[in-house]
PDB file of C-alpha atoms in Angstrom:
ATOM      1  CA  UNK B   1      56.473 167.090  28.722  1.00 45.00           C
ATOM      2  CA  UNK B   2      60.115 167.879  28.569  1.00 48.00           C
ATOM      3  CA  UNK B   3      62.724 168.694  31.166  1.00 50.00           C
ATOM      4  CA  UNK B   4      64.325 172.068  30.555  1.00 52.00           C
ATOM      5  CA  UNK B   5      67.243 173.744  32.303  1.00 53.00           C
ATOM      6  CA  UNK B   6      66.594 177.158  33.835  1.00 51.00           C
ATOM      7  CA  UNK B   7      69.265 179.833  34.485  1.00 53.00           C
ATOM      8  CA  UNK B   8      70.412 178.033  37.636  1.00 52.00           C
ATOM      9  CA  UNK B   9      70.922 174.818  35.604  1.00 54.00           C
ATOM     10  CA  UNK B  10      68.139 173.004  37.480  1.00 55.00           C
ATOM     11  CA  UNK B  11      65.834 170.762  35.483  1.00 57.00           C
ATOM     12  CA  UNK B  12      62.335 172.245  35.225  1.00 57.00           C
ATOM     13  CA  UNK B  13      59.527 169.753  34.528  1.00 69.00           C
ATOM     14  CA  UNK B  14      56.486 170.915  32.698  1.00 81.00           C
ATOM     15  CA  UNK B  15      54.806 171.886  29.493  1.00 90.00           C
ATOM     16  CA  UNK B  16      56.572 174.516  27.408  1.00 90.00           C
ATOM     17  CA  UNK B  17      55.326 176.742  24.596  1.00 90.00           C
ATOM     18  CA  UNK B  18      57.908 178.415  22.360  1.00 90.00           C
ATOM     19  CA  UNK B  19      60.628 177.603  24.888  1.00 89.00           C
ATOM     20  CA  UNK B  20      58.897 179.007  27.975  1.00 92.00           C
ATOM     21  CA  UNK B  21      57.092 177.240  30.808  1.00 94.00           C
ATOM     22  CA  UNK B  22      53.270 177.078  30.547  1.00 94.00           C
ATOM     23  CA  UNK B  23      51.461 176.166  33.767  1.00 94.00           C
ATOM     24  CA  UNK B  24      47.761 175.924  34.561  1.00 92.00           C
ATOM     25  CA  UNK B  25      46.039 176.082  37.943  1.00 93.00           C
ATOM     26  CA  UNK B  26      42.258 176.050  37.704  1.00 91.00           C
ATOM     27  CA  UNK B  27      41.167 178.855  35.370  1.00 92.00           C
ATOM     28  CA  UNK B  28      44.561 180.591  35.552  1.00 95.00           C
ATOM     29  CA  UNK B  29      47.444 180.001  33.152  1.00 95.00           C
ATOM     30  CA  UNK B  30      50.977 181.255  33.719  1.00 95.00           C
ATOM     31  CA  UNK B  31      53.400 181.651  30.827  1.00 96.00           C
ATOM     32  CA  UNK B  32      57.085 182.425  31.191  1.00 95.00           C
ATOM     33  CA  UNK B  33      60.092 181.404  33.193  1.00 92.00           C
ATOM     34  CA  UNK B  34      59.729 182.068  36.942  1.00 89.00           C
ATOM     35  CA  UNK B  35      63.181 183.676  37.197  1.00 91.00           C
ATOM     36  CA  UNK B  36      62.525 186.247  34.412  1.00 94.00           C
ATOM     37  CA  UNK B  37      61.603 189.887  35.072  1.00 95.00           C
ATOM     38  CA  UNK B  38      58.206 189.550  33.346  1.00 97.00           C
ATOM     39  CA  UNK B  39      55.546 186.838  33.163  1.00 96.00           C
ATOM     40  CA  UNK B  40      52.203 186.461  31.384  1.00 97.00           C
ATOM     41  CA  UNK B  41      49.072 185.532  33.345  1.00 96.00           C
ATOM     42  CA  UNK B  42      45.903 184.450  31.584  1.00 97.00           C
ATOM     43  CA  UNK B  43      42.487 183.916  33.125  1.00 97.00           C
ATOM     44  CA  UNK B  44      39.745 181.916  31.427  1.00 95.00           C
ATOM     45  CA  UNK B  45      36.676 184.168  31.588  1.00 95.00           C
ATOM     46  CA  UNK B  46      34.309 182.002  29.531  1.00 93.00           C
ATOM     47  CA  UNK B  47      34.338 178.486  28.168  1.00 90.00           C
ATOM     48  CA  UNK B  48      31.991 176.414  26.052  1.00 91.00           C
ATOM     49  CA  UNK B  49      31.388 172.736  25.444  1.00 91.00           C
ATOM     50  CA  UNK B  50      32.416 171.395  22.049  1.00 91.00           C
ATOM     51  CA  UNK B  51      31.123 167.832  21.888  1.00 92.00           C
ATOM     52  CA  UNK B  52      32.370 166.490  25.251  1.00 92.00           C
ATOM     53  CA  UNK B  53      35.315 168.874  25.666  1.00 90.00           C
ATOM     54  CA  UNK B  54      35.353 172.149  27.616  1.00 88.00           C
ATOM     55  CA  UNK B  55      37.046 174.771  25.400  1.00 88.00           C
ATOM     56  CA  UNK B  56      38.218 178.192  26.609  1.00 89.00           C
ATOM     57  CA  UNK B  57      36.474 180.900  24.614  1.00 89.00           C
ATOM     58  CA  UNK B  58      37.346 184.255  26.248  1.00 95.00           C
ATOM     59  CA  UNK B  59      40.708 184.872  27.908  1.00 96.00           C
ATOM     60  CA  UNK B  60      42.046 187.855  29.871  1.00 97.00           C
ATOM     61  CA  UNK B  61      45.806 188.370  29.337  1.00 98.00           C
ATOM     62  CA  UNK B  62      48.173 190.409  31.505  1.00 97.00           C
ATOM     63  CA  UNK B  63      51.872 191.155  31.152  1.00 97.00           C
ATOM     64  CA  UNK B  64      53.105 191.442  34.727  1.00 96.00           C
ATOM     65  CA  UNK B  65      56.301 192.408  36.475  1.00 95.00           C
ATOM     66  CA  UNK B  66      57.620 189.351  38.280  1.00 92.00           C
ATOM     67  CA  UNK B  67      58.749 191.060  41.495  1.00 89.00           C
ATOM     68  CA  UNK B  68      57.853 189.684  44.945  1.00 86.00           C
ATOM     69  CA  UNK B  69      57.271 193.084  46.612  1.00 88.00           C
ATOM     70  CA  UNK B  70      54.560 194.273  44.217  1.00 89.00           C
ATOM     71  CA  UNK B  71      50.861 193.595  44.707  1.00 87.00           C
ATOM     72  CA  UNK B  72      47.917 193.235  42.316  1.00 85.00           C
ATOM     73  CA  UNK B  73      47.561 196.204  39.978  1.00 89.00           C
ATOM     74  CA  UNK B  74      51.132 197.391  40.615  1.00 91.00           C
ATOM     75  CA  UNK B  75      52.389 194.341  38.694  1.00 93.00           C
ATOM     76  CA  UNK B  76      50.266 194.860  35.556  1.00 94.00           C
ATOM     77  CA  UNK B  77      52.106 196.412  32.598  1.00 95.00           C
ATOM     78  CA  UNK B  78      49.618 195.551  29.803  1.00 96.00           C
ATOM     79  CA  UNK B  79      46.172 193.974  29.731  1.00 97.00           C
ATOM     80  CA  UNK B  80      43.842 192.687  26.988  1.00 97.00           C
ATOM     81  CA  UNK B  81      41.144 190.115  26.205  1.00 97.00           C
ATOM     82  CA  UNK B  82      41.154 187.657  23.314  1.00 96.00           C
ATOM     83  CA  UNK B  83      38.828 184.995  21.954  1.00 95.00           C
ATOM     84  CA  UNK B  84      40.446 181.578  22.295  1.00 92.00           C
ATOM     85  CA  UNK B  85      43.579 180.286  23.945  1.00 91.00           C
ATOM     86  CA  UNK B  86      45.698 180.371  20.770  1.00 93.00           C
ATOM     87  CA  UNK B  87      45.108 184.108  20.222  1.00 95.00           C
ATOM     88  CA  UNK B  88      45.745 184.802  23.907  1.00 96.00           C
ATOM     89  CA  UNK B  89      49.024 182.862  23.832  1.00 95.00           C
ATOM     90  CA  UNK B  90      50.154 184.631  20.659  1.00 96.00           C
ATOM     91  CA  UNK B  91      49.632 188.160  22.035  1.00 97.00           C
ATOM     92  CA  UNK B  92      51.146 187.077  25.350  1.00 96.00           C
ATOM     93  CA  UNK B  93      54.213 185.684  23.580  1.00 96.00           C
ATOM     94  CA  UNK B  94      54.698 188.921  21.628  1.00 96.00           C
ATOM     95  CA  UNK B  95      54.380 191.062  24.771  1.00 97.00           C
ATOM     96  CA  UNK B  96      56.716 188.826  26.781  1.00 97.00           C
ATOM     97  CA  UNK B  97      59.419 188.667  24.094  1.00 96.00           C
ATOM     98  CA  UNK B  98      59.244 192.449  23.634  1.00 96.00           C
ATOM     99  CA  UNK B  99      59.430 193.139  27.396  1.00 96.00           C
ATOM    100  CA  UNK B 100      62.309 190.722  27.990  1.00 95.00           C
ATOM    101  CA  UNK B 101      64.335 192.091  25.061  1.00 94.00           C
ATOM    102  CA  UNK B 102      64.203 195.710  26.281  1.00 86.00           C
TER     103      UNK B 102
END
């Protein structure tokens, strides 16, 4: 894990992927910086055992507006499902970079 400075110059502890924070809570994964306008949420829908390791097999991905006043479906900009965490992270990264650059 590395410490990274956010826009307020505070150190943020945690795992990063391609320069953005990646956090997991149960079957939910959150990708993106909390202060940005958009964030990616991923939910593990299915997983399978490979030897003794639980591996995520089907992931739901959502690009969401990161605004406190919005609820549930109002936040969702794009939604998809992918097989495997790597594919989910890749599409999420593309969506997030595109949304933040516009």
